[in-house]
mmCIF file of C-alpha atoms and ligand atoms in Angstrom:
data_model
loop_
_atom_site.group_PDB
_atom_site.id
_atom_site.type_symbol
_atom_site.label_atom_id
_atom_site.label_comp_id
_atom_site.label_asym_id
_atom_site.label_seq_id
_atom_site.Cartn_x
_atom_site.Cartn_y
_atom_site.Cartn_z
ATOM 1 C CA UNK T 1 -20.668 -43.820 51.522
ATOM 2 C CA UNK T 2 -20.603 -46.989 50.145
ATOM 3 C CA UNK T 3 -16.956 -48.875 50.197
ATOM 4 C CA UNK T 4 -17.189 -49.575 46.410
ATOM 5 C CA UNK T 5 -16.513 -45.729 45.964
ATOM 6 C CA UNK T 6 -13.826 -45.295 49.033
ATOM 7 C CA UNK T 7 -9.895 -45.685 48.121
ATOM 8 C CA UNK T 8 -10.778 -49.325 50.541
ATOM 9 C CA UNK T 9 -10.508 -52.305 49.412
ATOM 10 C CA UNK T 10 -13.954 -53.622 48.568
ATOM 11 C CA UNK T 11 -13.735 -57.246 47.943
ATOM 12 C CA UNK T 12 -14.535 -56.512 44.441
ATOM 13 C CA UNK T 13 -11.390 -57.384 41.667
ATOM 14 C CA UNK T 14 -8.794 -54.521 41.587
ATOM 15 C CA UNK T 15 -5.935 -54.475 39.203
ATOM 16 C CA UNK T 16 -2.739 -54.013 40.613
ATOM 17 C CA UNK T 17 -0.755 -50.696 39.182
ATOM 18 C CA UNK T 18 2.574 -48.882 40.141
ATOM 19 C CA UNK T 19 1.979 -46.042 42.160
ATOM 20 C CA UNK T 20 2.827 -43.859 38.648
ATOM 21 C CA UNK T 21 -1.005 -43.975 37.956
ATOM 22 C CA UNK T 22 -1.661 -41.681 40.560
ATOM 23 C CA UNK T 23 -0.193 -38.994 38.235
ATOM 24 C CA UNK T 24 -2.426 -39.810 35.250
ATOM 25 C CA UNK T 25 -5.465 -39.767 36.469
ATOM 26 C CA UNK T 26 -4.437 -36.549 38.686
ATOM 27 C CA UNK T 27 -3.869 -35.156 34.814
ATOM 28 C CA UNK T 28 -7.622 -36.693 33.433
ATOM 29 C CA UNK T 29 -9.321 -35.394 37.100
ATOM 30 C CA UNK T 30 -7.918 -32.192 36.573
ATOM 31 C CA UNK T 31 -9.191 -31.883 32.756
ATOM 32 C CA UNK T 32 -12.462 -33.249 33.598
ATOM 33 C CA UNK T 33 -13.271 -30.440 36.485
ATOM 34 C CA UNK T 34 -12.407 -28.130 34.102
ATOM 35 C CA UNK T 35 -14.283 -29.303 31.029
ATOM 36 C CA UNK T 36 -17.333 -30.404 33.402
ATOM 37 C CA UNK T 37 -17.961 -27.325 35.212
ATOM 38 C CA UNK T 38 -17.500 -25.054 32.079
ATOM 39 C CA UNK T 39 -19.397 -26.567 29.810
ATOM 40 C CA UNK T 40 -22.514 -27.553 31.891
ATOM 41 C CA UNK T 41 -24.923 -24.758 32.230
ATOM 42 C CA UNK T 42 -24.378 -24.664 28.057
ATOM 43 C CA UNK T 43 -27.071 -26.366 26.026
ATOM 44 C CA UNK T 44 -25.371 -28.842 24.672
ATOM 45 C CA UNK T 45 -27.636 -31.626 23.650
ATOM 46 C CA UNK T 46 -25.079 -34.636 25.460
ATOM 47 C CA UNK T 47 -22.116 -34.229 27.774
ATOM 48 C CA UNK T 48 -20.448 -37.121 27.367
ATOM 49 C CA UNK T 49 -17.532 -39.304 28.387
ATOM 50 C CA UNK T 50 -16.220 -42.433 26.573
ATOM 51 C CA UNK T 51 -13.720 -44.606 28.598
ATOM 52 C CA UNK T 52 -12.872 -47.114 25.667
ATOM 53 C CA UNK T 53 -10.096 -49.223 28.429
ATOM 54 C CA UNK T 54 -12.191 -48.854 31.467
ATOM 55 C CA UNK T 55 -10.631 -51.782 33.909
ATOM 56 C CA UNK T 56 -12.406 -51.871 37.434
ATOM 57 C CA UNK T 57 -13.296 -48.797 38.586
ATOM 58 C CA UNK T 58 -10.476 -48.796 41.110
ATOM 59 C CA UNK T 59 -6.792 -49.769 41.573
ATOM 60 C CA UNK T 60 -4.369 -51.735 44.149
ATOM 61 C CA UNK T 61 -1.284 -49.246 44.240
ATOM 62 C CA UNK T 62 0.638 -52.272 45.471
ATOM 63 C CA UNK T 63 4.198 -50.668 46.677
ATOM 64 C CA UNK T 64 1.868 -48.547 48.664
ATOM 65 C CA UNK T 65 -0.645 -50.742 49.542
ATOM 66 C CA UNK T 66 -3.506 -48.214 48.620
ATOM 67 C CA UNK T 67 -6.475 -48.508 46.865
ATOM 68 C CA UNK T 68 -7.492 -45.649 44.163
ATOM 69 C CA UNK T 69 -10.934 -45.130 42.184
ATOM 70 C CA UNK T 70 -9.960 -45.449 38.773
ATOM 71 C CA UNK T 71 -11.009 -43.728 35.717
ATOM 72 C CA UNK T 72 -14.863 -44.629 35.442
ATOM 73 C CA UNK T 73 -16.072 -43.264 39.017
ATOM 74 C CA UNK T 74 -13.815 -40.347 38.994
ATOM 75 C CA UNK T 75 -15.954 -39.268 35.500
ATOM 76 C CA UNK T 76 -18.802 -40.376 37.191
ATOM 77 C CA UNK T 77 -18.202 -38.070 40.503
ATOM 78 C CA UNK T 78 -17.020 -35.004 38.160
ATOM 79 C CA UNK T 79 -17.886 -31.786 39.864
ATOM 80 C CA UNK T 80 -21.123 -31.451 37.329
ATOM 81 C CA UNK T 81 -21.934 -34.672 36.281
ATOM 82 C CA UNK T 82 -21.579 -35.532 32.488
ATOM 83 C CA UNK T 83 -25.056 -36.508 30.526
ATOM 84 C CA UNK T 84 -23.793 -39.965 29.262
ATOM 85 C CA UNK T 85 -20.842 -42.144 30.427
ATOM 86 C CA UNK T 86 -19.471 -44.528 28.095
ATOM 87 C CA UNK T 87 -17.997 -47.576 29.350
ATOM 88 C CA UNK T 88 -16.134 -50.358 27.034
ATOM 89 C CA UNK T 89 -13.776 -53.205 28.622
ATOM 90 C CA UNK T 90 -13.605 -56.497 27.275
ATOM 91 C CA UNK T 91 -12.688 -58.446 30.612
ATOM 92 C CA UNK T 92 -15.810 -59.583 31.664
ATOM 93 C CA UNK T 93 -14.911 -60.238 35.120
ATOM 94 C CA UNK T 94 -13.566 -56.480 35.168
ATOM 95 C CA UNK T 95 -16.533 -54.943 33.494
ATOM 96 C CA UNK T 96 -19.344 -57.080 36.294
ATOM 97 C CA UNK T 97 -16.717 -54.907 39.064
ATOM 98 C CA UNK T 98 -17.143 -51.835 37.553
ATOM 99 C CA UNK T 99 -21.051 -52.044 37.223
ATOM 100 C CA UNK T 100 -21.327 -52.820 40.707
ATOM 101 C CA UNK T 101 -18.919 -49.833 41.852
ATOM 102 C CA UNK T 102 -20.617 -47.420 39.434
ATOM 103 C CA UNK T 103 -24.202 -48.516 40.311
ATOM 104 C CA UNK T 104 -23.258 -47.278 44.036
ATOM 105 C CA UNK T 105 -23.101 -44.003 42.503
ATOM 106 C CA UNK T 106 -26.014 -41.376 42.630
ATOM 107 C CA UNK T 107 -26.157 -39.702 39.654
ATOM 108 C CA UNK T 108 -28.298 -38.617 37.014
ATOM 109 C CA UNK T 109 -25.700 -39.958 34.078
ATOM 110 C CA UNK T 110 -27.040 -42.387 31.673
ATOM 111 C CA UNK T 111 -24.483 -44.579 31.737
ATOM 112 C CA UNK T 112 -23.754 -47.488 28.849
ATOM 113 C CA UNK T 113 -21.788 -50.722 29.487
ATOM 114 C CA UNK T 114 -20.263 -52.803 26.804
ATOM 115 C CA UNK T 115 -18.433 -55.918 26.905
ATOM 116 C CA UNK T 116 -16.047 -56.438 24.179
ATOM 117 C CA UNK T 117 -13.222 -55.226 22.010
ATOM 118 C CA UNK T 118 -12.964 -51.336 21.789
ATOM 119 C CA UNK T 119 -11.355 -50.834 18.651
ATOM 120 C CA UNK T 120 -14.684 -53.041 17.069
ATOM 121 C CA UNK T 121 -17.065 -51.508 19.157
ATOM 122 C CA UNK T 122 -16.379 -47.726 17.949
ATOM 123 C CA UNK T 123 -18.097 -48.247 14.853
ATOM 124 C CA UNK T 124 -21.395 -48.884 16.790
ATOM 125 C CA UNK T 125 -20.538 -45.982 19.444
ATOM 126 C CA UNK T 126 -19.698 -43.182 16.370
ATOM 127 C CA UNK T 127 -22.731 -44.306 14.403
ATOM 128 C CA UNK T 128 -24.676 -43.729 17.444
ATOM 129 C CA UNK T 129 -23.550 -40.319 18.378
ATOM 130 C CA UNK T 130 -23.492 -39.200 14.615
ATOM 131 C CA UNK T 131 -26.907 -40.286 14.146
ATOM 132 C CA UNK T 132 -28.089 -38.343 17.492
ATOM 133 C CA UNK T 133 -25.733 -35.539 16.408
ATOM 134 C CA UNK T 134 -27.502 -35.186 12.478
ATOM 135 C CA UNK T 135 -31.113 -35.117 14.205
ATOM 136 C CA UNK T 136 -30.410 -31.085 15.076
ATOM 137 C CA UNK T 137 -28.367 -29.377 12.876
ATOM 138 C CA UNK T 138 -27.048 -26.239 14.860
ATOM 139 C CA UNK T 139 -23.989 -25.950 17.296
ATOM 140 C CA UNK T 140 -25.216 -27.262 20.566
ATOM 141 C CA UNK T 141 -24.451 -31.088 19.106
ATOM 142 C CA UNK T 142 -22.937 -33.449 21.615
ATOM 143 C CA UNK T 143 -19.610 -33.018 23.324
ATOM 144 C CA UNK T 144 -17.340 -35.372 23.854
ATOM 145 C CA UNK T 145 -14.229 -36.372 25.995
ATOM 146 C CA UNK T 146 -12.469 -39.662 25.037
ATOM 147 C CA UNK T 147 -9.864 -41.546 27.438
ATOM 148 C CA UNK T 148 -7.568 -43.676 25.827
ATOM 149 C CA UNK T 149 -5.880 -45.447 28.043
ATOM 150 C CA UNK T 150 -4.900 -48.987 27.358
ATOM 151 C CA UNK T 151 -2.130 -51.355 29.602
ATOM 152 C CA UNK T 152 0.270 -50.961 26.470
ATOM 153 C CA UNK T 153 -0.685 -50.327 22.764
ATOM 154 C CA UNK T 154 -3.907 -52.099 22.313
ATOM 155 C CA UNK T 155 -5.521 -48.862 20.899
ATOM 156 C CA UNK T 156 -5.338 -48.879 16.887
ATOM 157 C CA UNK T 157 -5.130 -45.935 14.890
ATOM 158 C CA UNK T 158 -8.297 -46.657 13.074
ATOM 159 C CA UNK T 159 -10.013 -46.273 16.436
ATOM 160 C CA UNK T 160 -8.081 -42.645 16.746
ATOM 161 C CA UNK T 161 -9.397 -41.796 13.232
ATOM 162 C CA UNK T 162 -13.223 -43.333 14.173
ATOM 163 C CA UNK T 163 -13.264 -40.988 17.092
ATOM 164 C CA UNK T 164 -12.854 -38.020 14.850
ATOM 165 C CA UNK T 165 -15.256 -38.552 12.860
ATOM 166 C CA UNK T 166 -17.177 -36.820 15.647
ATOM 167 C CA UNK T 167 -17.729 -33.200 15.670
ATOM 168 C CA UNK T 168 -16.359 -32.285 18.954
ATOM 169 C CA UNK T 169 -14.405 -35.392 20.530
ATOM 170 C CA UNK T 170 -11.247 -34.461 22.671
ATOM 171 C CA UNK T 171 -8.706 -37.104 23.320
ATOM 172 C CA UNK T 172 -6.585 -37.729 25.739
ATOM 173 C CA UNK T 173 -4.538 -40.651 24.735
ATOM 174 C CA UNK T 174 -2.049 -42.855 25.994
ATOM 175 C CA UNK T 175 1.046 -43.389 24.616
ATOM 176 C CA UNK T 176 3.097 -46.318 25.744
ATOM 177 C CA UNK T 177 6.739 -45.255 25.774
ATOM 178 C CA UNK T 178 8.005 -48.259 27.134
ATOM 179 C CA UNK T 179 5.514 -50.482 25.374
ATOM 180 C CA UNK T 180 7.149 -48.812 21.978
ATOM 181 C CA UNK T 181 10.670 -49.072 23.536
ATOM 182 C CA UNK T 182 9.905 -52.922 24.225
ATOM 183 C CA UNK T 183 8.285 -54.182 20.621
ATOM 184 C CA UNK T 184 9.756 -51.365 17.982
ATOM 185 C CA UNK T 185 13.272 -53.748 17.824
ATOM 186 C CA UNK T 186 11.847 -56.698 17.103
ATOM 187 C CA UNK T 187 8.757 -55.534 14.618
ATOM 188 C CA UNK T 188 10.571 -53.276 12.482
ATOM 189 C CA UNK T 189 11.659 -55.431 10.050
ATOM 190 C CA UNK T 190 8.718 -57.578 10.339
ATOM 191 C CA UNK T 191 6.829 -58.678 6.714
ATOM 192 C CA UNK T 192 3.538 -58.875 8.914
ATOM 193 C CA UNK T 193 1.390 -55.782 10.257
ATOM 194 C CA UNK T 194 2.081 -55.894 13.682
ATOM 195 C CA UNK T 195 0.816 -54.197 16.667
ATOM 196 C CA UNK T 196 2.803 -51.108 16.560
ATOM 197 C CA UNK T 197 2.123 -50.822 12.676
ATOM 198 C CA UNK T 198 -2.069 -50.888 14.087
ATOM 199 C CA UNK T 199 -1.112 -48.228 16.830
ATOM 200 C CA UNK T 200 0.392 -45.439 14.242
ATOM 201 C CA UNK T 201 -2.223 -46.397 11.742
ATOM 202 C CA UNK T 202 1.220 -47.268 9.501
ATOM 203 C CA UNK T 203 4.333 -48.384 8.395
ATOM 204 C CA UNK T 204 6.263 -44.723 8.577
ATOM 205 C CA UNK T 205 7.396 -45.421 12.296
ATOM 206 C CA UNK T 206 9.654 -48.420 11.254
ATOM 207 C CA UNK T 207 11.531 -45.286 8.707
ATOM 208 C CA UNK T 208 11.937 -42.888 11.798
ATOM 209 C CA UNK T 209 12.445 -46.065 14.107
ATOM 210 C CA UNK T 210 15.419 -46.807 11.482
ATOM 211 C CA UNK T 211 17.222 -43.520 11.066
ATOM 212 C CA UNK T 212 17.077 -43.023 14.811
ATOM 213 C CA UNK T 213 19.333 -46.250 15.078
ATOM 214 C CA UNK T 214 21.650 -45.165 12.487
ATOM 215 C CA UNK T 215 22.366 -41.965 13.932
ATOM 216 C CA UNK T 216 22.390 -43.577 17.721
ATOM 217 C CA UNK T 217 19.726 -40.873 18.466
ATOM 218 C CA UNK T 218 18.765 -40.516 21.910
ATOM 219 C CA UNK T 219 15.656 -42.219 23.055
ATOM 220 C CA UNK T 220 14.352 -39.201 23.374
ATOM 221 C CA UNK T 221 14.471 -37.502 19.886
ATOM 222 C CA UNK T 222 13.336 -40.764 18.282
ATOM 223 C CA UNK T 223 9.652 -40.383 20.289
ATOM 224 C CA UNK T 224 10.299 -36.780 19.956
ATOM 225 C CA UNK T 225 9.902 -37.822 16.310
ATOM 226 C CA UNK T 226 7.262 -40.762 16.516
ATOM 227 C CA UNK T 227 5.132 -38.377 18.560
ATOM 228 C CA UNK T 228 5.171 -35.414 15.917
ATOM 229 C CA UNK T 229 4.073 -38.033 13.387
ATOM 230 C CA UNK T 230 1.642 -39.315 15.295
ATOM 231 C CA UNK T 231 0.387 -35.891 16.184
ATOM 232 C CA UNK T 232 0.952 -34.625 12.470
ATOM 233 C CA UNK T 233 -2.154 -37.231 11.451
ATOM 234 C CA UNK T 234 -3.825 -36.077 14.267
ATOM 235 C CA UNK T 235 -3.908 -32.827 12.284
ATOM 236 C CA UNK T 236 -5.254 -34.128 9.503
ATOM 237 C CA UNK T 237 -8.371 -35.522 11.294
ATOM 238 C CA UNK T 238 -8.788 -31.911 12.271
ATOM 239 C CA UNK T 239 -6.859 -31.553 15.378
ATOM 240 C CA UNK T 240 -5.371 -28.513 14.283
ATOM 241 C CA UNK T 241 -3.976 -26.940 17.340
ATOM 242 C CA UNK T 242 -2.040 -30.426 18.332
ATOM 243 C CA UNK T 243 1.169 -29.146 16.637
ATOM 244 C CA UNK T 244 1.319 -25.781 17.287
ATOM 245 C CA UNK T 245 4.575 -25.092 19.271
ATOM 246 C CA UNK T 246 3.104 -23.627 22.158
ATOM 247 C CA UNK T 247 1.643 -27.506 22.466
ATOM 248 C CA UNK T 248 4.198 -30.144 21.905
ATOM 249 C CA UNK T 249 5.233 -29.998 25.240
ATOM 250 C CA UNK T 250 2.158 -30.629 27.202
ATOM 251 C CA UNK T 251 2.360 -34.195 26.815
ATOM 252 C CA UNK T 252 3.032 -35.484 30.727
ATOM 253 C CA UNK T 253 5.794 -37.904 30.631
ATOM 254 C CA UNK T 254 4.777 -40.169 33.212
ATOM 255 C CA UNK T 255 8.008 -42.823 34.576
ATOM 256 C CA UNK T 256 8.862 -45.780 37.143
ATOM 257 C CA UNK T 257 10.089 -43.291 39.880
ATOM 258 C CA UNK T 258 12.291 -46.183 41.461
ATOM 259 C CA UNK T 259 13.907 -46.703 37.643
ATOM 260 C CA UNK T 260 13.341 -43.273 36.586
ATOM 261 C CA UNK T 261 12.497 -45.536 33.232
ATOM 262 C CA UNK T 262 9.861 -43.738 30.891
ATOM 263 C CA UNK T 263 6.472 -45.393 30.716
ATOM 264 C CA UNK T 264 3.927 -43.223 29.230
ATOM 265 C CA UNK T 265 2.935 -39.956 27.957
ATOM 266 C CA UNK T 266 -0.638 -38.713 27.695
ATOM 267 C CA UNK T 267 -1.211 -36.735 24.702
ATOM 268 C CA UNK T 268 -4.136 -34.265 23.968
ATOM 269 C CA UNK T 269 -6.047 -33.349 21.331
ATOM 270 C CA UNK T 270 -9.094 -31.025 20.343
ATOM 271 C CA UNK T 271 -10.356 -29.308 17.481
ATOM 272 C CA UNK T 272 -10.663 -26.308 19.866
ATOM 273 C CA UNK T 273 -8.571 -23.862 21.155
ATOM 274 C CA UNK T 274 -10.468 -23.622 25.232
ATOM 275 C CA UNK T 275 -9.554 -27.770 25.284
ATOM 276 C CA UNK T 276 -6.041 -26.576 24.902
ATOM 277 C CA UNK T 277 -6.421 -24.014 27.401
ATOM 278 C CA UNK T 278 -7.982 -26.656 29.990
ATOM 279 C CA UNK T 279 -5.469 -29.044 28.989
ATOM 280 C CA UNK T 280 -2.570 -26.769 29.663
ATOM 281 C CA UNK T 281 -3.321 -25.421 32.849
ATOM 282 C CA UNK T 282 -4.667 -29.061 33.899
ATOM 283 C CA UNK T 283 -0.862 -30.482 33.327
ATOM 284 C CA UNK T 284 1.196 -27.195 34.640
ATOM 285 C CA UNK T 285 1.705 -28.895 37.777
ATOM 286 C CA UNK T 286 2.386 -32.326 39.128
ATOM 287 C CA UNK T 287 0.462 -34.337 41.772
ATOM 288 C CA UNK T 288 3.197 -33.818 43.805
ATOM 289 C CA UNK T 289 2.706 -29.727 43.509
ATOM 290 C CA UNK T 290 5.302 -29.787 41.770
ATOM 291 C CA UNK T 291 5.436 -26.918 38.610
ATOM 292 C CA UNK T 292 6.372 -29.890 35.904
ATOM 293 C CA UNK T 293 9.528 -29.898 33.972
ATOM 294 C CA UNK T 294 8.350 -30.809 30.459
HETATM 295 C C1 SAM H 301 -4.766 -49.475 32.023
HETATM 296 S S1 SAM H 301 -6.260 -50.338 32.250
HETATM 297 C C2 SAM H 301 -7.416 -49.028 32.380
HETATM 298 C C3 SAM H 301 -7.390 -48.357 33.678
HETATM 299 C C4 SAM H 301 -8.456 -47.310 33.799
HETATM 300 N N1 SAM H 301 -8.235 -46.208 32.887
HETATM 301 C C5 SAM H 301 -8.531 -46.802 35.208
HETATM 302 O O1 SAM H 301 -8.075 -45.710 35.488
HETATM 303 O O2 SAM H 301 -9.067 -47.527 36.056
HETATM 304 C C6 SAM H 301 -6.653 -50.978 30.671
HETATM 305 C C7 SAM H 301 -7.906 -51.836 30.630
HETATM 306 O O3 SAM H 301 -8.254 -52.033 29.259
HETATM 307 C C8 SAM H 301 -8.739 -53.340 29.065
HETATM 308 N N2 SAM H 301 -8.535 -53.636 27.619
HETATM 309 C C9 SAM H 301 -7.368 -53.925 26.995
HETATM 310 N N3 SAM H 301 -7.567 -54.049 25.661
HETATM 311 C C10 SAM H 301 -8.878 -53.775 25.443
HETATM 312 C C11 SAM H 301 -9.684 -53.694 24.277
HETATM 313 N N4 SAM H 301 -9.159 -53.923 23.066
HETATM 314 N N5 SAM H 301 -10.982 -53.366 24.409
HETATM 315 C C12 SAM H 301 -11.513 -53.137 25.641
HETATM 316 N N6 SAM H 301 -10.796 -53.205 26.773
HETATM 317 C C13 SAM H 301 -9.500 -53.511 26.693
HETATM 318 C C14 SAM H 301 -7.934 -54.188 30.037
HETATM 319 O O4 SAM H 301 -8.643 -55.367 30.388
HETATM 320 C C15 SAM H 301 -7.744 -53.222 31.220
HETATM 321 O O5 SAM H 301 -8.753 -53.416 32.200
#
């Protein structure tokens, strides 16, 4: 096997991560097996996966010195290979790294490249799968599974509500707790739209974000909060089972171990109830075998 697709390094650029992204992409493995293998002797039209934040194709766990394949080749290895991978990254030095690990891949995937911003190039990829999507009218459309997963909160809601648009899109999304803890202070007050404005899609965070100081809430019952708005417009884009009780806890609260500082969660959605299912029994446990403590 080629070293581009061993946990080596390769010579190729890495990105250097904390050893905390072990855990989400044990969560995103997990869910793909499970989404891969079920749903691939079904005639649906496209299998696909969309990595909108794709990076290398593998990371430098640094305090371990260890090497990891990264989001991209572990959807491209799934169990039963997707129809179409999706690739968007808009490092070009990252994206040439990722071609040349994924094109050491054997595989019958189609697999599309783009350079360039994700939250502009969603238009293009939505039209696209709408467009194939209209062509036959009955069930077996495409299905899709969207990773979200940017270094902080570079993914806008508009891109969230784009996604949607698609019949069957699941999302697993990353939600920078730390990124939120870090810029919420100094934007709330802020005339201009700012980043975390973009991420939520509005201006209703800075109201929580402001009643949560008051009341000298806990950190955690003001994301508590943020997240049940956030998931509360999921909702309305059809991602009706995202609130249900039985749900709001499956949202893997990934953290610093040395700190024990919250980074990020990864929150789920789909407009049906067997992604919850997957999702579920996908996040009961920890990489560590752990059963997790939500
Ligand atoms: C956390 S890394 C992704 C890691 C990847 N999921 C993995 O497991 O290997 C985020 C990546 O998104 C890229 N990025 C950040 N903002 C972007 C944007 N607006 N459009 C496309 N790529 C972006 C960064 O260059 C970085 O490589």
């Amino acid at each position: 096997m080629s070293d581009y697709l061993r946990p080596v390094s390769d010579e190729l650029p890495t990105r250097k991560f904390g050893p905390w992204a072990v855990e989400k992409l044990y969560y995103l493995t997990e869910y793909i097996a499970r989404f891969s293998v079920s749903m691939h002797n079904k005639p649906w039209r496209s299998r696909r996966y969309i990595d909108l934040f794709a990076g290398t194709g593998k990371l430098y766990i640094e305090e371990k010195d260890t090497y990891i394949l990264g989001s991209p080749l572990l959807a491209l290895t799934a169990p039963q290979p997707f129809t179409e991978c999706v690739f968007v990254e808009y490092n070009q030095d990252n994206l040439n790294a990722l071609k040349k690990r994924c094109g050491a891949v054997v595989t019958t995937t189609t697999i599309h490249y783009h350079n360039g911003d994700s939250n502009v190039y969603v238009q293009q990829l939505v039209a696209r799968i709408q467009a194939e999507d209209q062509k036959h009218r009955d069930k077996w459309s495409s299905l899709n599974l969207a990773f979200l997963d940017p270094d902080g909160l570079e993914l806008t809601w508009a891109t969230v509500a784009k996604l949607a648009q698609v019949k069957k899109m699941d999302l697993i999304i990353h939600y920078s707790q730390g990124g939120l803890n870090r810029t919420m202070r100094k934007y709330f007050a802020s005339d201009d739209k700012t980043i975390v404005d973009r991420f939520f899609g509005d201006t209703m965070w800075r109201e929580i974000y402001k009643r949560h100081k008051i009341d000298r809430k806990q950190p955690d019952f003001l994301h508590r909060a943020l997240i049940d708005y956030y998931k509360s417009k999921l909702k309305k884009l059809g991602y009706v089972g995202v609130l249900s009780e039985d749900e709001t806890g499956i949202e893997p609260l990934i953290r610093n171990k040395k700190r024990n500082a919250p980074l990020y969660r990864l929150l789920f959605a789909s407009k049906h109830e067997l992604g919850h299912k997957f999702w579920k029994s996908s996040t009961r446990q920890t990489p560590f075998g752990q059963k997790r403590l939500f």
